[in-house]
JSON list of C-alpha atoms in Angstrom, two decimals:
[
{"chain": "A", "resi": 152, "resn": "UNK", "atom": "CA", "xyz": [0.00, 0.00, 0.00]},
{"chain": "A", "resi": 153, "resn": "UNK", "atom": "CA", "xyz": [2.91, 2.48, 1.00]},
{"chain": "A", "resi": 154, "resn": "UNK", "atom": "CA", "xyz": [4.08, 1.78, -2.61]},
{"chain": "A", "resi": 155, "resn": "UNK", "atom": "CA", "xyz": [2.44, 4.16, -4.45]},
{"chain": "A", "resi": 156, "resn": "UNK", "atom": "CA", "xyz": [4.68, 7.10, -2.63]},
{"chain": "A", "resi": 157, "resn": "UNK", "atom": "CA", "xyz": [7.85, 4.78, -3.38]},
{"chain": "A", "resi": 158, "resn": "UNK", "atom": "CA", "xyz": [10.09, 6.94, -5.40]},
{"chain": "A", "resi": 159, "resn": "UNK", "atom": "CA", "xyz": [11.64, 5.00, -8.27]},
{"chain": "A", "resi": 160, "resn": "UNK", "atom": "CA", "xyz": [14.91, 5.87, -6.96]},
{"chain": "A", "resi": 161, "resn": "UNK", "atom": "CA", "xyz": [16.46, 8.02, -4.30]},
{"chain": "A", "resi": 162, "resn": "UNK", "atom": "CA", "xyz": [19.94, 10.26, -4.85]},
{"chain": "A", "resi": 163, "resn": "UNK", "atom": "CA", "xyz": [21.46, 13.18, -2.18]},
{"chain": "A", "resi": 164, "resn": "UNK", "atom": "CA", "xyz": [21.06, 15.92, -4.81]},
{"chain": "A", "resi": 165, "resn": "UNK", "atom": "CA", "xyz": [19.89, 16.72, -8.06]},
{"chain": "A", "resi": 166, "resn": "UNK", "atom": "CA", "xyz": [23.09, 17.20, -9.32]},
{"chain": "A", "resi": 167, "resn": "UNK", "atom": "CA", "xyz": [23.81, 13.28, -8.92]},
{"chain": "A", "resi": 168, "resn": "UNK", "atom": "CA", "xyz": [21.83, 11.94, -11.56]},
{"chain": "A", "resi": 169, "resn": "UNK", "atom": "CA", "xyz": [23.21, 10.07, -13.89]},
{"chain": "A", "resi": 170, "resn": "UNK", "atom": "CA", "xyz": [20.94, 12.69, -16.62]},
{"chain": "A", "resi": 171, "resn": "UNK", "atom": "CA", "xyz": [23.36, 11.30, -19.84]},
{"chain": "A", "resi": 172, "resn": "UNK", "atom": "CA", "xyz": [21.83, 7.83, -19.16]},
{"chain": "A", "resi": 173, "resn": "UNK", "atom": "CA", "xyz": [18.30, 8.90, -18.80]},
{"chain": "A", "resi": 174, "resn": "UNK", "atom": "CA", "xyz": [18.68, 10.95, -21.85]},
{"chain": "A", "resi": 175, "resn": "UNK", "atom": "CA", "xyz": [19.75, 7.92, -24.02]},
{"chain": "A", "resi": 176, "resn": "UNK", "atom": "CA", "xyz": [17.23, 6.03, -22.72]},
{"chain": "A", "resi": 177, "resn": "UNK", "atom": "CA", "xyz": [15.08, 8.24, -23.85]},
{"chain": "A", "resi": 178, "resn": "UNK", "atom": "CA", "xyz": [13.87, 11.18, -21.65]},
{"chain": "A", "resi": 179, "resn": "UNK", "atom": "CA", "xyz": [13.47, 14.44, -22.81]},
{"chain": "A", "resi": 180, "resn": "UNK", "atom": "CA", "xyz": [12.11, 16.45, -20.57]},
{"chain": "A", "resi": 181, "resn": "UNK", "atom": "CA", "xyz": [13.31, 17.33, -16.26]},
{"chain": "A", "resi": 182, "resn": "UNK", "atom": "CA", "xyz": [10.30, 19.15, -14.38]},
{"chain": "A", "resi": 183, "resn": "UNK", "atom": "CA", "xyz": [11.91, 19.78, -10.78]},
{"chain": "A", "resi": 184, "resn": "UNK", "atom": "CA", "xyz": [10.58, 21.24, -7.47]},
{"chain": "A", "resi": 185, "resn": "UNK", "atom": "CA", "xyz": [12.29, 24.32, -6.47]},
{"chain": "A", "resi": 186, "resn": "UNK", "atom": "CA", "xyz": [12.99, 24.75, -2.83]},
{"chain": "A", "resi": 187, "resn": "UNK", "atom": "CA", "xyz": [14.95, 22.32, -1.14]},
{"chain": "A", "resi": 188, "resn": "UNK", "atom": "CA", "xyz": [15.48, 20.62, -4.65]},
{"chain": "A", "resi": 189, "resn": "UNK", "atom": "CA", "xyz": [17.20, 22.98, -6.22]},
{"chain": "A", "resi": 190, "resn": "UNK", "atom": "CA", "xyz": [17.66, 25.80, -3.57]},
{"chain": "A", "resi": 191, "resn": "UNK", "atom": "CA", "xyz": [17.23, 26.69, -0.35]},
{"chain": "A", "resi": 192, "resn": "UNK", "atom": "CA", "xyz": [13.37, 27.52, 0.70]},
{"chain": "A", "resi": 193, "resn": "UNK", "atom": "CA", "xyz": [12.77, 31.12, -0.93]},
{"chain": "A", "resi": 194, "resn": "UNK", "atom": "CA", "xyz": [16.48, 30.99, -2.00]},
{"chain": "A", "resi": 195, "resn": "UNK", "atom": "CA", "xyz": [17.08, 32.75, -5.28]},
{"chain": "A", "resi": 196, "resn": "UNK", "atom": "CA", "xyz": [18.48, 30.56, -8.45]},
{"chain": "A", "resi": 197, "resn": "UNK", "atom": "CA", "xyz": [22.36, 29.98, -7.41]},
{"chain": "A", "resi": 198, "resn": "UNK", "atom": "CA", "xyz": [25.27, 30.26, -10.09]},
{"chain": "A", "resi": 199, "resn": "UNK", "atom": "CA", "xyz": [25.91, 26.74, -9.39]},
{"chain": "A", "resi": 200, "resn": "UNK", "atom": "CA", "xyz": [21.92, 25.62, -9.82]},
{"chain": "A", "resi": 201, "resn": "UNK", "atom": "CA", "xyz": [21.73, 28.08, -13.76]},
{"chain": "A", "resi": 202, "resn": "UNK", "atom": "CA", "xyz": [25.04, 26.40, -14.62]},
{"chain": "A", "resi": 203, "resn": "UNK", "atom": "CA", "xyz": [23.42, 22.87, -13.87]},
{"chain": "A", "resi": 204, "resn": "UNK", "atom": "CA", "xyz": [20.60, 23.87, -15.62]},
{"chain": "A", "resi": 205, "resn": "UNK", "atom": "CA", "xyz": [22.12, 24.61, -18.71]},
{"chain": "A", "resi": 206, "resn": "UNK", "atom": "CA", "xyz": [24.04, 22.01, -18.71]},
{"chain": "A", "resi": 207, "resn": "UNK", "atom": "CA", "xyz": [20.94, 20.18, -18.95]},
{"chain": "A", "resi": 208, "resn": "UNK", "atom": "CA", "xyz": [19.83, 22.45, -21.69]},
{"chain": "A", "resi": 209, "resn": "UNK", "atom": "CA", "xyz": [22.85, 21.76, -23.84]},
{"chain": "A", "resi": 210, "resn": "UNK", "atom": "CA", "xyz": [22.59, 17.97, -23.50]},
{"chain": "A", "resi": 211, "resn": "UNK", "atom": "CA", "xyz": [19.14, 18.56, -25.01]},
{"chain": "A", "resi": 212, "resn": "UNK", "atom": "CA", "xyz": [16.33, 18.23, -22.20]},
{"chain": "A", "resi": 213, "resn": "UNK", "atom": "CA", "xyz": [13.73, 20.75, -21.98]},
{"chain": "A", "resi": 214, "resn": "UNK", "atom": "CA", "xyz": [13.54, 21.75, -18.58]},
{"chain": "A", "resi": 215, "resn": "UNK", "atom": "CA", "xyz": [10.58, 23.02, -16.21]},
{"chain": "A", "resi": 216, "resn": "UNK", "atom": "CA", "xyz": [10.22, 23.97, -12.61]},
{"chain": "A", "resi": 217, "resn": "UNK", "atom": "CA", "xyz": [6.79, 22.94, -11.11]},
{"chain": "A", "resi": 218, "resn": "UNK", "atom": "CA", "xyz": [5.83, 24.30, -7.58]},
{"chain": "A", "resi": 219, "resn": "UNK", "atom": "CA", "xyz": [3.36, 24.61, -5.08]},
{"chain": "A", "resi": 220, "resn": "UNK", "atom": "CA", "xyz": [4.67, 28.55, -4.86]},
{"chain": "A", "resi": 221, "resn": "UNK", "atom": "CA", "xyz": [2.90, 31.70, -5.99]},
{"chain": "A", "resi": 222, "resn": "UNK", "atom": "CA", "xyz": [3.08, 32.63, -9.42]},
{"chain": "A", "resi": 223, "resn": "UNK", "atom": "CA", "xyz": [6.17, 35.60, -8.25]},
{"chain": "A", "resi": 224, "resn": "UNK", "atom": "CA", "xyz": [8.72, 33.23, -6.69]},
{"chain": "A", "resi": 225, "resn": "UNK", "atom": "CA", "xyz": [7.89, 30.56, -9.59]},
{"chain": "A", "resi": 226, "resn": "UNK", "atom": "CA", "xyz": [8.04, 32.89, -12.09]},
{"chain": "A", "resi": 227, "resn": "UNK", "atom": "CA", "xyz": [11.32, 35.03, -11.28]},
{"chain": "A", "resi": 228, "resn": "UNK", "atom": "CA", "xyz": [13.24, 31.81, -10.28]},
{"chain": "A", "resi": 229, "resn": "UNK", "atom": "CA", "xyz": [12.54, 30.11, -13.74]},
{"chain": "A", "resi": 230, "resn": "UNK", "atom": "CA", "xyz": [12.87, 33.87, -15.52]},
{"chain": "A", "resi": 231, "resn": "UNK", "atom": "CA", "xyz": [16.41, 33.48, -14.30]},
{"chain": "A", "resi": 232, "resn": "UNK", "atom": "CA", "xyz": [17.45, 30.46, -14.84]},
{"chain": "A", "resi": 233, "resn": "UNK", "atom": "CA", "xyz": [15.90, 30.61, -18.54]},
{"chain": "A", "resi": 234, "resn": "UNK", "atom": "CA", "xyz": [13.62, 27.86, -17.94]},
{"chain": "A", "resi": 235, "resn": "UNK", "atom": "CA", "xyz": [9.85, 27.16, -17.94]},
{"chain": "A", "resi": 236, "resn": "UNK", "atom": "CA", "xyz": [7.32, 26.46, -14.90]},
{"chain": "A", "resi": 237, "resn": "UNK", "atom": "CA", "xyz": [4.03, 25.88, -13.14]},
{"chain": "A", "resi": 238, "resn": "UNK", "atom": "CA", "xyz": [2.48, 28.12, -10.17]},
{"chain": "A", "resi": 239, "resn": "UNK", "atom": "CA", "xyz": [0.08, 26.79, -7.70]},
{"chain": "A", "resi": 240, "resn": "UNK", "atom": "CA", "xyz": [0.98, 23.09, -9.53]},
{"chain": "A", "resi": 241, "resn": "UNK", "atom": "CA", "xyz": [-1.56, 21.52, -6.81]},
{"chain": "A", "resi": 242, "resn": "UNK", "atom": "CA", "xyz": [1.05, 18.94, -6.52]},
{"chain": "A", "resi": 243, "resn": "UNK", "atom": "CA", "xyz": [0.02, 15.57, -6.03]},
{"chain": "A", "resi": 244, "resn": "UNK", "atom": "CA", "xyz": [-3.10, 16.74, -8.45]},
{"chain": "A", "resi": 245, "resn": "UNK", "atom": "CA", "xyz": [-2.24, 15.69, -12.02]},
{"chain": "A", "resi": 246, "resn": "UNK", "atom": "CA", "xyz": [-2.92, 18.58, -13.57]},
{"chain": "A", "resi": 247, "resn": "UNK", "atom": "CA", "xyz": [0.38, 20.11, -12.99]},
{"chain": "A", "resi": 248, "resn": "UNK", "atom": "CA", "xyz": [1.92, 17.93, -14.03]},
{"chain": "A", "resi": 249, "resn": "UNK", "atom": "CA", "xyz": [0.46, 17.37, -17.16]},
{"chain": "A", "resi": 250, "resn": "UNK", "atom": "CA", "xyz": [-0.01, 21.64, -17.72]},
{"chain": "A", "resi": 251, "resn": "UNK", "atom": "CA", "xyz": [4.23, 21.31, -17.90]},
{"chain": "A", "resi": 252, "resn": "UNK", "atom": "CA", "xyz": [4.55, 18.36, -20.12]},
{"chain": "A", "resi": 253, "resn": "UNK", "atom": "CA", "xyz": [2.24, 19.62, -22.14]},
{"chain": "A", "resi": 254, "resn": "UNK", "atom": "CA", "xyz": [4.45, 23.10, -22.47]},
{"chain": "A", "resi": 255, "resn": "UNK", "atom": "CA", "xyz": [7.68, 21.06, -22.93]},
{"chain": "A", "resi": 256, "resn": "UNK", "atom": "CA", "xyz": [5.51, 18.75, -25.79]},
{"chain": "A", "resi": 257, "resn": "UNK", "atom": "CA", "xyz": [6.38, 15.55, -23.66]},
{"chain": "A", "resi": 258, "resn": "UNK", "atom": "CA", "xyz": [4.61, 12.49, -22.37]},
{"chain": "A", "resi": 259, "resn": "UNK", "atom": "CA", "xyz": [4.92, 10.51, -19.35]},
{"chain": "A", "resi": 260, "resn": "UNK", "atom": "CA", "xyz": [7.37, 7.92, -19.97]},
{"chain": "A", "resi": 261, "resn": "UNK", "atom": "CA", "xyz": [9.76, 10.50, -21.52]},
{"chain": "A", "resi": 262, "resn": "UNK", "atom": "CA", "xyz": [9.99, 13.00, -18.54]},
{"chain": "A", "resi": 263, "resn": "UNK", "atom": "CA", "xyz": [11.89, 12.63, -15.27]},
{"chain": "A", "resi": 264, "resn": "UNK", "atom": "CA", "xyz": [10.81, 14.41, -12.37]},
{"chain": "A", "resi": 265, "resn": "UNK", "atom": "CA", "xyz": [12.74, 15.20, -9.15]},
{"chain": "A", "resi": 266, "resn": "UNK", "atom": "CA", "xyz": [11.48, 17.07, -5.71]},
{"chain": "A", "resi": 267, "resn": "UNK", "atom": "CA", "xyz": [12.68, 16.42, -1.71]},
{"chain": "A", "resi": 268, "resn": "UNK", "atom": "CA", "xyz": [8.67, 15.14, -1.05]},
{"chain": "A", "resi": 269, "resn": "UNK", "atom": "CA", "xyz": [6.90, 12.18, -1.21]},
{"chain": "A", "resi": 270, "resn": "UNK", "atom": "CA", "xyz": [3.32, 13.12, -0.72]},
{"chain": "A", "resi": 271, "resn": "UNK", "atom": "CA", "xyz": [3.41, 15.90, -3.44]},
{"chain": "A", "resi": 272, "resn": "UNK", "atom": "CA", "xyz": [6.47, 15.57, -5.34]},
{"chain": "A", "resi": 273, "resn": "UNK", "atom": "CA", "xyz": [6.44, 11.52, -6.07]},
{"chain": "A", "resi": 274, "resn": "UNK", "atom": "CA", "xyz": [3.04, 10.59, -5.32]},
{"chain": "A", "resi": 275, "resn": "UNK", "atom": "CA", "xyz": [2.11, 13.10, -7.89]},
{"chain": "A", "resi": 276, "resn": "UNK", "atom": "CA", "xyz": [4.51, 12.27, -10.85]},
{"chain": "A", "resi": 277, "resn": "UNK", "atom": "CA", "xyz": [4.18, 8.50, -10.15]},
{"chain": "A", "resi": 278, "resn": "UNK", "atom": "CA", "xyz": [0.14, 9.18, -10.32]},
{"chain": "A", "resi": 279, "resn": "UNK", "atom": "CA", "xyz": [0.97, 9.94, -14.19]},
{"chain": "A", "resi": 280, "resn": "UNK", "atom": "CA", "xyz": [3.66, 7.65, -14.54]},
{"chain": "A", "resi": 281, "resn": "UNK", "atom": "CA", "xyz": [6.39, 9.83, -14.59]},
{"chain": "A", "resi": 282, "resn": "UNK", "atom": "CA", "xyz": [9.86, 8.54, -13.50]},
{"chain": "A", "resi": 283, "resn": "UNK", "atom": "CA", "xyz": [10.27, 10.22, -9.79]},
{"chain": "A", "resi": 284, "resn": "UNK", "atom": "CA", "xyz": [13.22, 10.86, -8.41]},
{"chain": "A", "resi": 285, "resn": "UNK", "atom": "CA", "xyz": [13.38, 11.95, -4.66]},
{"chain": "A", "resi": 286, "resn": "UNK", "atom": "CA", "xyz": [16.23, 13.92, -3.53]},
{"chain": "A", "resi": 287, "resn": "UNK", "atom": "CA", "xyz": [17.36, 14.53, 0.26]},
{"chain": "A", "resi": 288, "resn": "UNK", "atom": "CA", "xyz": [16.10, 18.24, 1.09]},
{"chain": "A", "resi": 289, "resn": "UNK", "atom": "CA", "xyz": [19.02, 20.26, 1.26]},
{"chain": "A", "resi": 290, "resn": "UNK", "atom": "CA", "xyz": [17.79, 21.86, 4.93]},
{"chain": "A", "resi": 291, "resn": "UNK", "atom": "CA", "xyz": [15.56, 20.87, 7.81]},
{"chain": "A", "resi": 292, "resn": "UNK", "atom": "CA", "xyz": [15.00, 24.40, 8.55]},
{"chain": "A", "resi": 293, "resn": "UNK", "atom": "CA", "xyz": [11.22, 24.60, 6.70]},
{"chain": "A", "resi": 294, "resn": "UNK", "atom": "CA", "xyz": [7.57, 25.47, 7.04]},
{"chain": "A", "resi": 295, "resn": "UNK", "atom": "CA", "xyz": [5.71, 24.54, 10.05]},
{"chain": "A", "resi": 296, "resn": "UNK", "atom": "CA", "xyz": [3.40, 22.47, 7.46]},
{"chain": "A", "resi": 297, "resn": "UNK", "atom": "CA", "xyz": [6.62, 20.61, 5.83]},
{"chain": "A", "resi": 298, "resn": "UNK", "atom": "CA", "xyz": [8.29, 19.65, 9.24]},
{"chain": "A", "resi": 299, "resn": "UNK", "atom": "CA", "xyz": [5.27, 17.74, 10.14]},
{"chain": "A", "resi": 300, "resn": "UNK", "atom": "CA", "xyz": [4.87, 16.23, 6.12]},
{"chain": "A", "resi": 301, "resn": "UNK", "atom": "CA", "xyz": [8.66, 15.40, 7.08]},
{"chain": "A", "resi": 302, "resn": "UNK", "atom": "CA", "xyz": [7.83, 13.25, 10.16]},
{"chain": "A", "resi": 303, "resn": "UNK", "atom": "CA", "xyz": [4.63, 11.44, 8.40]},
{"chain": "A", "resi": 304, "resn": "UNK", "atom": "CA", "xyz": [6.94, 10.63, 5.53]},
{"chain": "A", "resi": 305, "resn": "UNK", "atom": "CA", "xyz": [9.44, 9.13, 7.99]},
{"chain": "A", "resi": 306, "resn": "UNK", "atom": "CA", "xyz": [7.48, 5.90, 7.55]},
{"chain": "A", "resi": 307, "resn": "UNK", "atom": "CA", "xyz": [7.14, 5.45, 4.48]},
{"chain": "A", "resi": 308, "resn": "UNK", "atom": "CA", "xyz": [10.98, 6.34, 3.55]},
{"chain": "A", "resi": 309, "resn": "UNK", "atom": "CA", "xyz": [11.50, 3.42, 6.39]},
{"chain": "A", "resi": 310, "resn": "UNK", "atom": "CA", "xyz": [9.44, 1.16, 3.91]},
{"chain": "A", "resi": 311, "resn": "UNK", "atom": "CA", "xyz": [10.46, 2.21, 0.84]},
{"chain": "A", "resi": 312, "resn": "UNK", "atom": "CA", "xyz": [14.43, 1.79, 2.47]},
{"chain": "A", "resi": 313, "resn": "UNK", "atom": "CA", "xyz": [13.40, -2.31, 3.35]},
{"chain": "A", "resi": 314, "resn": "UNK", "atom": "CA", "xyz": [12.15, -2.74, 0.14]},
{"chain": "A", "resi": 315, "resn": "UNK", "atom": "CA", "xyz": [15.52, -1.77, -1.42]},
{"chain": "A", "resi": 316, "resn": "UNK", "atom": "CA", "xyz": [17.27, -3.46, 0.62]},
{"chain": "A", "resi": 317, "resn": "UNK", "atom": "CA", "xyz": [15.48, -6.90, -0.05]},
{"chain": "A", "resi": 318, "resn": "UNK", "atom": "CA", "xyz": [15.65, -6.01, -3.60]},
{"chain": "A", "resi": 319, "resn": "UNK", "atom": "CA", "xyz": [19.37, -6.38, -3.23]}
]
């Protein structure tokens, strides 16, 4: 039951995946969360998070930001990184998620997508089929509302960590 939050793999940060092997596989398209994926909560777009994210542009994904956030902090984060996005996503709701593959022209089995949540970021993506990719937040300091998302999710990660391991 706990399976359907089950990322289909885990990494520390975004920067970690292997994005040369997705792309021959296939995959053409990278929507991401924003804070705590890419950058700190309410953290503008770092020199080291544009130069990531055009080094996924010149490998040849088309790449998207999709957040929970107000249209402003979505909008000038992806304005300067030179990328597209969705506002008030909804996330889990599908229709976020399928509002930026339809702007990036993709479909689910050829888009990745990688956020620091299960119960909006991979839920979500996995409810469309996309590939999900959980990253470890990059700061515990957070929300009131995330901290306790953070200790429901504890199970599940527990679960999800078993089930790897017996996989091995």
């Amino acid at each position: 039951m706990l399976e359907i939050f089950f990322p289909d793999e885990t990494v520390k940060r975004a920067w970690d995946i292997p994005y040369q092997d997705f792309y021959n596989k296939g995959y053409r398209t990278v929507l991401f969360d924003i804070d705590n994926t890419l950058v700190y909560p309410d953290a503008p777009a770092t020199e080291e998070c544009r130069a990531f994210l055009n080094r996924l542009k010149d490998m040849g994904y088309h790449i998207l930001v999709i957040s929970n956030n107000k249209g402003p902090r979505v909008e000038t984060f992806a304005q300067d990184c030179g990328i597209g996005y969705v506002a008030k996503a909804n996330k889990p709701l599908r229709s976020g998620y399928e509002r930026a593959m339809k702007a990036a022209g993709s479909a689910p089995q050829t888009t990745l997508f990688v956020g620091d949540q299960l119960f909006t970021d991979v839920w979500g993506a996995r409810r469309l089929g996309i590939y999900s990719i959980l990253v470890e937040p990059m700061t515990t300091a957070e929300e009131i509302q995330i901290i306790l998302k953070r200790q429901l999710e504890k199970p599940v990660l527990r679960a999800y960590q078993r089930s790897q391991a017996k996989a091995k």
